[in-house]
Short mmCIF file of C-alpha atoms in Angstrom, two decimals:
data_model
loop_
_atom_site.label_atom_id
_atom_site.label_comp_id
_atom_site.label_asym_id
_atom_site.label_seq_id
_atom_site.Cartn_x
_atom_site.Cartn_y
_atom_site.Cartn_z
CA MET A 639 0.00 0.00 0.00
CA THR A 640 1.40 3.38 -1.01
CA ALA A 641 -0.29 6.75 -0.85
CA LEU A 642 0.26 9.91 -2.85
CA VAL A 643 -0.54 13.13 -1.00
CA LEU A 644 -1.17 16.39 -2.83
CA ILE A 645 0.34 19.06 -0.57
CA GLU A 646 0.14 22.84 -0.68
CA THR A 647 2.38 25.59 0.57
CA GLU A 648 1.62 29.01 1.91
CA GLN A 649 4.35 31.65 1.67
CA GLY A 650 6.83 28.87 1.01
CA THR A 651 6.05 26.68 3.98
CA VAL A 652 3.98 23.53 3.81
CA ARG A 653 0.49 24.13 5.17
CA GLN A 654 -0.30 22.52 8.49
CA ALA A 655 -3.39 20.90 6.98
CA SER A 656 -1.15 19.24 4.35
CA ARG A 657 1.04 17.85 7.15
CA SER A 658 -2.13 16.45 8.73
CA ALA A 659 -3.00 14.81 5.42
CA ILE A 660 0.44 13.14 5.35
CA SER A 661 -0.11 11.73 8.83
CA ALA A 662 -3.56 10.47 7.78
CA ALA A 663 -2.10 8.85 4.64
CA SER A 664 0.73 7.23 6.64
CA ARG A 665 -1.84 4.74 7.92
CA PHE A 666 -2.02 3.24 4.43
CA GLY A 667 1.75 2.65 4.10
CA ASP A 668 4.53 4.62 2.41
CA VAL A 669 3.75 8.21 1.47
CA ASP A 670 4.96 10.15 -1.55
CA VAL A 671 3.95 13.78 -1.81
CA ILE A 672 3.30 15.89 -4.89
CA LEU A 673 3.76 19.63 -4.84
CA PHE A 674 2.77 22.07 -7.59
CA GLY A 675 4.52 25.39 -7.89
CA ASP A 676 6.87 26.81 -5.32
CA ASN A 677 9.78 25.56 -3.25
CA ALA A 678 10.22 21.85 -2.73
CA GLU A 679 13.02 22.18 -0.11
CA ASN A 680 10.53 22.48 2.73
CA ALA A 681 8.55 19.51 1.43
CA ALA A 682 11.74 17.41 1.46
CA LYS A 683 12.16 18.12 5.18
CA LEU A 684 8.73 16.77 6.14
CA ALA A 685 8.63 13.71 8.37
CA ASN A 686 7.14 10.41 7.05
CA VAL A 687 7.71 11.23 3.37
CA ARG A 688 9.40 8.74 1.01
CA LYS A 689 9.69 10.94 -2.06
CA VAL A 690 8.71 14.44 -3.20
CA LEU A 691 7.32 14.85 -6.70
CA HIS A 692 7.77 18.48 -7.69
CA VAL A 693 5.79 19.93 -10.58
CA THR A 694 7.33 23.20 -11.68
CA ASN A 695 5.40 24.13 -14.81
CA LEU A 696 1.91 24.60 -13.33
CA PRO A 697 2.17 27.61 -11.03
CA HIS A 698 -1.59 28.21 -11.01
CA LEU A 699 -3.17 24.99 -10.00
CA LEU A 700 -5.76 24.58 -12.75
CA ALA A 701 -7.83 21.44 -12.24
CA GLU A 702 -7.67 20.16 -15.82
CA PRO A 703 -3.89 19.61 -16.24
CA ALA A 704 -3.37 18.86 -12.52
CA ALA A 705 -5.98 16.08 -12.51
CA ALA A 706 -4.63 14.74 -15.82
CA LEU A 707 -1.12 14.52 -14.36
CA LEU A 708 -2.35 12.85 -11.17
CA ALA A 709 -4.26 10.34 -13.30
CA THR A 710 -1.02 9.29 -15.01
CA LEU A 711 0.59 8.66 -11.61
CA ALA A 712 -2.43 7.15 -9.88
CA GLU A 713 -1.95 3.52 -10.89
CA ASN A 714 1.23 3.40 -8.74
CA TYR A 715 -0.79 4.16 -5.63
CA THR A 716 -3.62 2.67 -3.60
CA HIS A 717 -4.70 6.01 -2.09
CA ILE A 718 -4.58 9.58 -3.37
CA VAL A 719 -5.07 11.99 -0.50
CA SER A 720 -5.19 15.72 0.15
CA ALA A 721 -6.31 18.00 2.96
CA VAL A 722 -9.64 19.71 2.34
CA SER A 723 -8.88 22.99 0.56
CA ALA A 724 -10.29 24.96 -2.36
CA ASN A 725 -7.66 23.36 -4.63
CA SER A 726 -8.15 19.78 -3.49
CA LYS A 727 -11.95 20.10 -3.65
CA ASN A 728 -11.52 21.31 -7.22
CA ILE A 729 -8.95 18.76 -8.41
CA LEU A 730 -9.50 15.45 -6.60
CA PRO A 731 -13.11 14.79 -7.69
CA ARG A 732 -12.03 15.53 -11.27
CA LEU A 733 -9.23 13.00 -10.84
CA ALA A 734 -11.78 10.51 -9.49
CA GLY A 735 -13.86 11.11 -12.62
CA LEU A 736 -10.86 10.37 -14.84
CA LEU A 737 -10.14 7.18 -12.87
CA ASP A 738 -13.83 6.23 -12.75
CA VAL A 739 -13.86 5.95 -8.95
CA GLN A 740 -16.17 7.51 -6.36
CA PRO A 741 -14.23 10.09 -4.31
CA LEU A 742 -14.53 10.37 -0.54
CA THR A 743 -14.56 13.97 0.57
CA ASP A 744 -14.07 15.58 3.98
CA VAL A 745 -13.00 12.37 5.74
CA ILE A 746 -12.66 12.81 9.52
CA GLU A 747 -11.66 9.30 10.54
CA ILE A 748 -9.88 6.40 8.87
CA LYS A 749 -11.06 3.02 10.16
CA ASN A 750 -8.80 0.98 7.87
CA ASP A 751 -7.55 0.94 4.27
CA ASP A 752 -11.02 1.02 2.76
CA THR A 753 -13.39 2.26 5.49
CA PHE A 754 -13.81 5.90 6.33
CA VAL A 755 -16.03 8.22 8.38
CA ARG A 756 -17.34 11.43 6.85
CA PRO A 757 -19.93 13.92 8.09
CA ILE A 758 -23.15 14.35 6.10
CA TYR A 759 -26.10 16.74 6.50
CA ALA A 760 -23.93 19.64 7.71
CA GLY A 761 -22.31 17.45 10.32
CA ASN A 762 -25.63 16.35 11.80
CA ALA A 763 -24.83 12.71 11.01
CA LEU A 764 -21.66 10.69 10.58
CA ALA A 765 -21.55 8.11 7.78
CA THR A 766 -19.14 5.20 7.91
CA VAL A 767 -18.58 4.00 4.34
CA GLN A 768 -16.54 1.21 2.80
CA SER A 769 -15.08 1.81 -0.65
CA SER A 770 -14.76 -0.99 -3.21
CA ASP A 771 -12.77 1.16 -5.65
CA ARG A 772 -9.27 0.01 -6.63
CA ILE A 773 -7.84 3.46 -5.95
CA LYS A 774 -9.24 5.53 -3.10
CA VAL A 775 -9.35 9.24 -3.79
CA LEU A 776 -10.00 11.20 -0.61
CA THR A 777 -9.84 14.63 0.95
CA VAL A 778 -9.32 14.66 4.71
CA ARG A 779 -10.22 17.33 7.22
CA GLY A 780 -6.95 18.80 8.50
CA SER A 781 -8.24 19.45 12.01
CA SER A 782 -9.11 15.76 12.47
CA PHE A 783 -5.54 14.43 12.16
CA ASP A 784 -2.35 15.41 14.00
CA PRO A 785 0.19 16.90 11.57
CA VAL A 786 3.55 15.24 10.88
CA ALA A 787 6.63 17.24 11.85
CA ALA A 788 7.68 19.99 9.44
CA GLU A 789 11.38 19.20 9.97
CA GLY A 790 13.54 16.14 10.33
CA GLY A 791 12.90 14.31 7.07
CA ASN A 792 15.21 14.09 4.09
CA ALA A 793 13.20 12.90 1.12
CA PRO A 794 14.59 12.91 -2.43
CA VAL A 795 12.96 15.38 -4.82
CA GLU A 796 11.98 14.31 -8.33
CA THR A 797 10.93 16.99 -10.82
CA LEU A 798 7.93 16.27 -13.02
CA GLY A 799 6.33 18.19 -15.87
CA ALA A 800 2.61 18.58 -16.17
CA PRO A 801 1.13 17.59 -19.51
CA GLY A 802 0.70 20.38 -22.04
CA GLY A 803 -2.13 20.98 -24.48
CA TYR A 804 -4.80 22.02 -21.98
CA ASP A 805 -5.91 25.23 -23.58
CA LYS A 806 -9.56 25.21 -22.54
CA SER A 807 -8.98 26.98 -19.24
CA HIS A 808 -6.73 29.87 -18.33
CA PHE A 809 -5.75 31.52 -15.10
CA VAL A 810 -6.55 35.25 -15.19
CA LYS A 811 -5.73 36.58 -11.72
CA VAL A 812 -6.11 36.03 -8.01
CA GLU A 813 -6.96 38.58 -5.35
CA PHE A 814 -5.91 37.53 -1.86
CA SER A 815 -7.09 39.37 1.19
CA HIS A 816 -3.91 39.98 3.10
CA SER A 817 -3.75 39.28 6.77
CA ASP A 818 -1.04 38.80 9.37
CA ARG A 819 -3.34 36.71 11.49
CA PRO A 820 -3.15 32.91 11.71
CA GLU A 821 -5.13 30.90 9.15
CA LEU A 822 -8.64 30.04 10.31
CA GLU A 823 -8.17 26.29 9.92
CA VAL A 824 -5.13 26.13 12.17
CA ALA A 825 -5.66 29.00 14.62
CA ARG A 826 -5.64 28.06 18.32
CA VAL A 827 -8.19 30.76 19.07
CA ILE A 828 -10.91 32.15 16.79
CA ILE A 829 -13.22 35.06 17.44
CA SER A 830 -16.19 35.14 15.06
CA GLY A 831 -18.78 37.80 14.50
CA GLY A 832 -22.35 37.53 13.26
CA LYS A 833 -25.02 39.92 12.17
CA GLY A 834 -25.17 41.38 15.68
CA VAL A 835 -21.83 43.07 15.07
CA LYS A 836 -23.81 45.39 12.75
CA ASP A 837 -21.10 46.65 10.36
CA ALA A 838 -17.60 46.13 9.00
CA GLY A 839 -16.24 48.98 11.11
CA ASN A 840 -17.30 47.18 14.27
CA PHE A 841 -15.49 44.02 13.14
CA GLN A 842 -12.33 46.12 13.14
CA LYS A 843 -13.05 48.20 16.21
CA LEU A 844 -14.38 45.45 18.48
CA LEU A 845 -13.06 42.08 17.27
CA GLU A 846 -9.56 42.96 16.08
CA PRO A 847 -8.15 44.23 19.40
CA ILE A 848 -9.25 40.99 21.09
CA ALA A 849 -7.86 38.91 18.21
CA ASP A 850 -4.56 40.81 18.56
CA LYS A 851 -4.32 40.02 22.26
CA LEU A 852 -5.12 36.32 21.80
CA ASN A 853 -3.23 35.84 18.50
CA ALA A 854 -6.59 34.70 17.19
CA ALA A 855 -8.01 34.36 13.69
CA ILE A 856 -11.20 36.26 12.91
CA GLY A 857 -14.19 34.42 11.49
CA ALA A 858 -17.70 35.37 10.48
CA SER A 859 -21.13 33.84 10.07
CA ARG A 860 -22.77 33.65 6.67
CA ALA A 861 -25.17 36.43 7.65
CA ALA A 862 -22.24 38.71 8.46
CA VAL A 863 -20.52 37.86 5.17
CA ASP A 864 -23.71 38.33 3.12
CA ALA A 865 -24.27 41.68 4.81
CA GLY A 866 -20.77 42.72 3.72
CA PHE A 867 -19.30 43.01 7.23
CA ALA A 868 -16.51 40.55 6.44
CA PRO A 869 -15.00 38.97 3.30
CA ASN A 870 -16.17 35.54 2.09
CA GLU A 871 -13.00 33.69 3.04
CA MET A 872 -13.69 34.47 6.69
CA GLN A 873 -16.91 32.47 6.63
CA VAL A 874 -17.11 29.59 9.06
CA GLY A 875 -19.70 26.85 8.56
CA GLN A 876 -20.98 24.14 6.22
CA THR A 877 -20.29 26.23 3.13
CA GLY A 878 -17.30 28.08 4.53
CA LYS A 879 -14.45 26.74 6.61
CA VAL A 880 -14.69 23.99 9.18
CA VAL A 881 -12.60 24.82 12.22
CA ALA A 882 -11.63 23.09 15.45
CA PRO A 883 -9.71 25.57 17.61
CA GLU A 884 -9.00 25.30 21.33
CA LEU A 885 -11.21 28.33 21.92
CA TYR A 886 -14.01 29.63 19.67
CA ILE A 887 -15.62 32.91 20.70
CA ALA A 888 -18.96 33.48 18.93
CA VAL A 889 -20.05 37.10 19.06
CA GLY A 890 -23.49 38.28 18.02
CA LEU A 891 -24.25 35.19 15.99
CA SER A 892 -27.28 33.03 16.62
CA GLY A 893 -25.79 29.63 15.77
CA ALA A 894 -27.71 28.35 12.75
CA LEU A 895 -27.30 24.63 11.86
CA GLN A 896 -24.97 25.54 8.99
CA HIS A 897 -22.71 27.56 11.29
CA LEU A 898 -22.63 24.95 14.04
CA ALA A 899 -21.52 22.39 11.43
CA GLY A 900 -18.30 24.33 11.14
CA ILE A 901 -17.46 24.79 14.82
CA LYS A 902 -18.76 21.86 16.81
CA ASP A 903 -15.37 20.19 17.16
CA SER A 904 -13.93 23.26 18.90
CA ARG A 905 -12.64 22.38 22.37
CA VAL A 906 -14.25 25.33 24.20
CA ILE A 907 -17.02 27.51 22.77
CA VAL A 908 -17.87 30.89 24.27
CA ALA A 909 -21.06 32.66 23.19
CA ILE A 910 -21.76 36.36 23.60
CA ASN A 911 -25.31 37.20 22.55
CA ILE A 912 -28.09 39.50 23.62
CA ASP A 913 -30.76 36.86 22.96
CA PRO A 914 -30.86 34.23 25.74
CA ASP A 915 -32.77 31.87 23.40
CA ALA A 916 -30.13 31.92 20.64
CA PRO A 917 -29.27 28.31 19.64
CA ILE A 918 -25.55 29.05 20.09
CA PHE A 919 -26.10 28.83 23.89
CA LYS A 920 -27.13 25.17 23.47
CA VAL A 921 -23.57 24.26 22.42
CA ALA A 922 -21.54 26.92 24.23
CA ASP A 923 -19.43 25.90 27.22
CA TYR A 924 -19.59 29.46 28.55
CA GLY A 925 -22.19 32.04 27.65
CA ILE A 926 -22.79 35.65 28.47
CA VAL A 927 -26.19 37.13 27.75
CA GLY A 928 -25.74 40.81 27.03
CA ASP A 929 -24.88 43.57 24.60
CA LEU A 930 -21.69 42.80 22.69
CA PHE A 931 -20.97 46.54 22.41
CA ASP A 932 -20.49 46.60 26.21
CA ILE A 933 -19.01 43.14 26.63
CA LEU A 934 -16.28 43.19 23.96
CA PRO A 935 -14.51 46.35 25.21
CA ALA A 936 -14.68 44.94 28.76
CA LEU A 937 -13.29 41.62 27.52
CA GLU A 938 -10.43 43.37 25.77
CA LYS A 939 -9.55 45.16 29.01
CA ALA A 940 -9.77 41.99 31.08
CA LEU A 941 -7.38 40.01 28.83
CA MET B 1 -26.87 28.05 -26.45
CA LYS B 2 -28.82 25.80 -24.19
CA VAL B 3 -27.99 25.69 -20.47
CA LEU B 4 -28.50 22.45 -18.57
CA VAL B 5 -29.13 22.75 -14.84
CA PRO B 6 -29.09 19.59 -12.69
CA VAL B 7 -31.18 20.02 -9.54
CA LYS B 8 -31.47 17.75 -6.50
CA ARG B 9 -34.35 17.23 -4.10
CA VAL B 10 -32.98 17.23 -0.56
CA VAL B 11 -34.18 17.57 3.04
CA ASP B 12 -34.98 21.27 3.53
CA TYR B 13 -32.01 23.19 4.88
CA ASN B 14 -33.96 24.43 7.91
CA ILE B 15 -34.76 20.92 9.12
CA LYS B 16 -32.51 19.35 11.71
CA PRO B 17 -31.95 15.85 10.29
CA ARG B 18 -32.55 12.81 12.49
CA VAL B 19 -30.58 9.62 12.07
CA ALA B 20 -32.90 6.70 11.30
CA ALA B 21 -33.27 4.13 14.07
CA ASP B 22 -31.79 1.34 11.94
CA GLY B 23 -28.56 3.29 11.42
CA ARG B 24 -28.86 3.04 7.62
CA GLY B 25 -29.33 6.71 6.91
CA VAL B 26 -31.20 9.87 7.80
CA GLU B 27 -34.98 9.98 8.27
CA THR B 28 -36.64 11.39 5.15
CA GLN B 29 -40.19 10.02 5.57
CA GLY B 30 -42.62 12.87 6.25
CA VAL B 31 -39.79 15.40 6.27
CA LYS B 32 -40.03 18.63 4.28
CA MET B 33 -38.03 18.35 1.05
CA SER B 34 -36.84 21.26 -1.11
CA MET B 35 -34.53 22.07 -3.98
CA ASN B 36 -30.89 22.01 -2.90
CA PRO B 37 -30.05 25.69 -2.19
CA PHE B 38 -26.91 25.66 -4.35
CA ASP B 39 -28.96 24.33 -7.27
CA GLU B 40 -31.43 27.21 -6.91
CA ILE B 41 -28.49 29.57 -7.33
CA ALA B 42 -27.18 27.67 -10.37
CA LEU B 43 -30.67 27.79 -11.89
CA GLU B 44 -31.07 31.51 -11.17
CA GLU B 45 -27.76 32.13 -12.94
CA ALA B 46 -28.91 30.13 -15.97
CA ILE B 47 -32.17 32.10 -16.14
CA ARG B 48 -30.22 35.38 -15.91
CA LEU B 49 -27.98 34.23 -18.77
CA ARG B 50 -31.08 33.64 -20.86
CA GLU B 51 -32.50 37.03 -19.88
CA LYS B 52 -29.23 38.69 -20.95
CA GLY B 53 -29.39 36.90 -24.30
CA HIS B 54 -26.44 34.57 -23.67
CA ALA B 55 -28.65 31.48 -23.52
CA SER B 56 -31.56 30.42 -25.68
CA SER B 57 -33.17 28.00 -23.25
CA VAL B 58 -32.78 26.49 -19.79
CA VAL B 59 -33.33 22.77 -19.28
CA VAL B 60 -33.49 21.37 -15.75
CA VAL B 61 -32.80 17.74 -14.95
CA SER B 62 -33.29 15.86 -11.72
CA ILE B 63 -32.31 12.29 -10.95
CA GLY B 64 -34.38 10.60 -8.29
CA PRO B 65 -37.81 9.34 -7.29
CA GLN B 66 -41.12 10.36 -8.85
CA ALA B 67 -41.47 13.08 -6.16
CA ALA B 68 -38.49 14.88 -7.67
CA GLN B 69 -40.89 16.15 -10.32
CA ASP B 70 -42.10 18.67 -7.71
CA THR B 71 -38.57 20.06 -7.64
CA LEU B 72 -38.60 20.26 -11.43
CA ARG B 73 -41.96 22.09 -11.42
CA THR B 74 -40.49 24.56 -8.92
CA ALA B 75 -37.54 25.04 -11.26
CA MET B 76 -39.89 25.71 -14.18
CA ALA B 77 -41.90 28.12 -12.04
CA MET B 78 -38.66 30.02 -11.43
CA GLY B 79 -38.13 30.20 -15.19
CA ALA B 80 -36.68 26.99 -16.63
CA ASP B 81 -38.20 26.17 -20.04
CA GLN B 82 -38.40 22.40 -19.82
CA ALA B 83 -37.53 19.54 -17.50
CA ILE B 84 -36.25 15.99 -17.56
CA LEU B 85 -36.79 13.55 -14.71
CA VAL B 86 -34.40 10.61 -14.69
CA ARG B 87 -36.42 8.36 -12.52
CA THR B 88 -34.89 5.96 -10.00
CA ASP B 89 -35.58 4.94 -6.43
CA ALA B 90 -31.97 3.93 -5.87
CA ALA B 91 -29.69 6.12 -3.75
CA LEU B 92 -27.04 7.27 -6.21
CA GLU B 93 -23.51 8.45 -5.61
CA PRO B 94 -21.99 11.44 -7.45
CA LEU B 95 -20.13 9.08 -9.81
CA ALA B 96 -23.37 7.44 -10.98
CA VAL B 97 -25.14 10.81 -11.13
CA ALA B 98 -22.32 12.24 -13.26
CA ASN B 99 -22.49 9.23 -15.59
CA LEU B 100 -26.25 9.71 -16.00
CA LEU B 101 -25.81 13.45 -16.53
CA LYS B 102 -23.24 12.70 -19.22
CA VAL B 103 -25.89 10.78 -21.14
CA ILE B 104 -28.30 13.72 -20.78
CA VAL B 105 -25.58 16.19 -21.87
CA GLU B 106 -24.87 14.12 -24.97
CA ARG B 107 -28.59 14.07 -25.76
CA GLU B 108 -29.34 17.74 -25.08
CA ASN B 109 -26.03 19.16 -26.28
CA PRO B 110 -25.93 22.22 -23.96
CA GLY B 111 -23.27 24.91 -24.21
CA LEU B 112 -23.03 25.11 -20.44
CA VAL B 113 -23.88 22.99 -17.43
CA SER B 114 -24.68 25.20 -14.43
CA MET B 115 -24.95 23.29 -11.17
CA GLY B 116 -24.60 23.68 -7.40
CA LYS B 117 -21.19 23.20 -5.82
CA GLN B 118 -22.53 20.65 -3.34
CA ALA B 119 -25.73 19.04 -2.12
CA ILE B 120 -26.53 19.80 1.50
CA ASP B 121 -27.39 16.17 2.26
CA ASP B 122 -24.31 14.17 1.21
CA ASP B 123 -22.05 17.27 1.31
CA MET B 124 -19.85 15.61 -1.34
CA ASN B 125 -18.91 18.57 -3.55
CA ALA B 126 -17.91 16.24 -6.38
CA THR B 127 -20.57 15.75 -9.08
CA GLY B 128 -19.70 18.79 -11.21
CA GLN B 129 -16.00 17.98 -11.23
CA ILE B 130 -16.63 14.31 -12.09
CA LEU B 131 -19.02 15.31 -14.89
CA ALA B 132 -16.48 17.75 -16.36
CA ALA B 133 -13.83 15.00 -16.28
CA LYS B 134 -16.16 12.51 -17.97
CA LEU B 135 -17.03 15.01 -20.72
CA GLY B 136 -13.46 16.25 -21.12
CA TRP B 137 -14.80 19.76 -20.51
CA PRO B 138 -13.14 22.54 -18.53
CA GLN B 139 -14.61 23.32 -15.11
CA ALA B 140 -15.04 26.44 -13.01
CA THR B 141 -16.01 25.48 -9.48
CA PHE B 142 -17.27 27.58 -6.54
CA ALA B 143 -18.30 30.43 -8.84
CA SER B 144 -19.23 33.79 -7.35
CA GLN B 145 -19.43 35.64 -10.69
CA VAL B 146 -19.91 34.51 -14.30
CA LYS B 147 -19.37 36.66 -17.39
CA ILE B 148 -19.95 35.17 -20.84
CA HIS B 149 -18.20 36.58 -23.90
CA ASP B 150 -16.74 35.26 -27.17
CA GLY B 151 -17.55 31.63 -26.49
CA LYS B 152 -15.86 31.78 -23.12
CA ALA B 153 -16.90 32.18 -19.51
CA GLU B 154 -14.86 34.37 -17.19
CA VAL B 155 -15.56 33.01 -13.74
CA SER B 156 -14.59 34.40 -10.32
CA ARG B 157 -14.01 31.48 -7.95
CA GLU B 158 -14.04 31.48 -4.18
CA VAL B 159 -10.69 30.04 -3.13
CA ASP B 160 -8.87 29.89 0.22
CA GLY B 161 -7.78 33.40 1.06
CA GLY B 162 -9.51 35.26 -1.74
CA ILE B 163 -11.00 35.24 -5.23
CA GLU B 164 -9.43 33.62 -8.30
CA VAL B 165 -10.53 34.47 -11.83
CA VAL B 166 -10.34 31.84 -14.59
CA ASN B 167 -11.36 31.89 -18.21
CA VAL B 168 -12.89 28.67 -19.57
CA SER B 169 -13.92 27.82 -23.13
CA LEU B 170 -17.50 26.71 -23.60
CA PRO B 171 -18.90 24.13 -23.30
CA ALA B 172 -17.96 23.95 -19.64
CA VAL B 173 -19.26 22.93 -16.22
CA ILE B 174 -19.69 25.75 -13.71
CA THR B 175 -20.58 25.03 -10.07
CA ALA B 176 -22.27 27.78 -8.08
CA ASP B 177 -21.24 29.11 -4.70
CA LEU B 178 -23.67 30.90 -2.38
CA ARG B 179 -22.41 34.31 -3.36
CA LEU B 180 -23.21 33.97 -7.08
CA ASN B 181 -26.68 35.50 -6.84
CA GLU B 182 -29.93 35.66 -4.91
CA PRO B 183 -32.49 33.28 -6.42
CA ARG B 184 -35.91 34.71 -7.27
CA TYR B 185 -39.18 33.52 -5.82
CA ALA B 186 -41.68 31.84 -8.11
CA SER B 187 -44.82 33.97 -8.44
CA LEU B 188 -48.26 32.32 -8.41
CA PRO B 189 -48.92 32.96 -12.14
CA ASN B 190 -45.53 31.43 -12.94
CA ILE B 191 -46.31 28.40 -10.76
CA MET B 192 -49.52 27.96 -12.78
CA LYS B 193 -47.66 28.37 -16.07
CA ALA B 194 -45.04 25.83 -14.98
CA ARG B 195 -47.70 23.12 -14.87
CA LYS B 196 -48.01 23.37 -18.65
CA LYS B 197 -44.29 23.31 -19.41
CA PRO B 198 -42.91 20.04 -20.81
CA LEU B 199 -41.60 17.47 -18.34
CA GLU B 200 -40.13 14.33 -19.82
CA THR B 201 -39.54 11.23 -17.72
CA LEU B 202 -36.78 8.74 -18.44
CA ASP B 203 -35.99 5.55 -16.61
CA ALA B 204 -32.47 5.66 -15.10
CA GLU B 205 -32.01 1.92 -15.57
CA SER B 206 -32.65 2.21 -19.31
CA LEU B 207 -29.80 4.67 -19.99
CA GLY B 208 -27.03 2.08 -20.07
CA VAL B 209 -25.20 3.44 -17.03
CA ASP B 210 -23.77 1.28 -14.24
CA LEU B 211 -25.51 2.57 -11.11
CA THR B 212 -23.86 0.17 -8.65
CA PRO B 213 -22.64 2.09 -5.60
CA ARG B 214 -18.90 2.03 -4.95
CA LEU B 215 -19.37 3.01 -1.33
CA LYS B 216 -21.16 0.66 1.03
CA VAL B 217 -22.80 2.49 3.92
CA VAL B 218 -21.63 0.57 6.99
CA ASN B 219 -23.65 2.76 9.29
CA VAL B 220 -24.89 6.29 9.94
CA SER B 221 -24.74 7.61 13.48
CA GLU B 222 -25.42 10.73 15.49
CA PRO B 223 -22.33 12.84 16.10
CA PRO B 224 -21.24 13.18 19.72
CA GLU B 225 -23.57 15.71 21.25
CA ARG B 226 -22.25 18.94 22.73
CA GLN B 227 -23.90 19.85 25.98
CA ALA B 228 -24.85 23.37 26.93
CA GLY B 229 -22.44 24.76 29.51
CA VAL B 230 -22.90 27.55 31.98
CA ILE B 231 -24.06 31.13 31.71
CA VAL B 232 -21.72 33.55 33.43
CA GLU B 233 -22.77 36.98 34.65
CA THR B 234 -19.68 39.10 34.11
CA VAL B 235 -16.71 39.38 31.78
CA ASP B 236 -14.33 38.94 34.73
CA GLU B 237 -16.03 35.69 35.66
CA LEU B 238 -15.73 34.53 32.03
CA VAL B 239 -12.03 35.32 31.81
CA HIS B 240 -11.44 33.68 35.20
CA LYS B 241 -13.17 30.49 34.09
CA LEU B 242 -11.34 30.41 30.76
CA LYS B 243 -8.05 30.68 32.65
CA THR B 244 -8.64 28.33 35.55
CA GLU B 245 -11.38 25.91 34.52
CA ALA B 246 -11.08 25.57 30.72
CA LYS B 247 -7.37 26.50 30.74
CA VAL B 248 -7.50 27.99 27.24
CA LEU B 249 -6.07 31.43 28.06
#
């Protein structure tokens, strides 16, 4: 049994979620990793990696050539794995289509080589499924597996070229929202705002100082994103990011099913809401009923 | 160009699903069913493309039980021109759905397939990508904006950390994210009109597609329940508890 893990880097370093995917894939046997784009040196240092396949001619990870390349490599492997990310969600199901296998997405537990647990219905049920496909194509939730060490390994790097001739899709541009804060998926503490925060200015004025003190990431509910208080990539929930921090502070958000799907594996949940009947209090370890415009400045002072 | 919009009938997004007592799945008997919210958005986009003159007609297709025709009537009340029901009582995986959709695409010959990025029941987020692979078409997933010009679609995609813009040649598969648009409501006159629009029914088993599931459901269970904790009165009490009791600060 040998697994191939598609890994991703962020500002040159391998993403923590990718290191979690390597540890998940290690249960199947040897692990090779494949990296598109930037520096392979850091990938070579990862623990538990047999070989690094480095693809240098596809800087923008378009699904069509990436999946085609993976399909040419796939027959050497029993499992093709990646952490859940926008890229892996785009590429791996396409690969599965090329291989004619049914992909397994958002896996949270590996029972054995062919049996996996994945949440369905916005995390309201857990399905254990057994795959009969010859090659298992799966995305795994980073927060569900401990990452392998970023240093200590010494894997050989092999350079590969992606196939040419894919002229039906072109990268135009990407606009990143820049932030010095930790990534939502790996942050130890997250403070999230909902519609109760009332406007984008309040996100800055009230949530940022607390996030600064706690080295926290800032998240948002769908309602807050739709209302334009926060950018899309800050959305936490079924259709946004699924997080599992040590501490999740939910501010002025009611706790709809779709939001709870994204936070229920947090270790400690704190809810600050003016409505004592808000569903968020049903899952919060600690709640304060009151006006967030009074509570947040007081919280900042108390930290 | 014709736009094909696959739509799925799912448990309504406001309903808290209950795991069936036999552990085989989620209770759907007597539960309110609706069109998958992402599919509504994909359909709205297709209708807007027709209204802007980029599309000549919008065909909706649903794969599922007879009751899925309600979902198709809803789609036609929103503005789809015609509907196809691929009838089956089997629970199908994205791979089988994509293989059936490929047959429909080859029959209908659309210039674009507009579909939701994921269904809110199986949460797979895979069918559009598999279909694009099977057709050898380009794909633009998690779309938040679509502009059609010169036989191409310029699509803004929601990616980690921002927005990516790609340009894909048509025909293509585009999967809709929540931010793409706000779907319209069907008015009563349009609901009445939709009853007269053509709805064709095909039998899934007769389309020459292998529908055998690749995943065997071993069991479906409730996730571990989170219990409500305590309500604290003051911020100082909260911070104290987070430091001493929860030990997260």
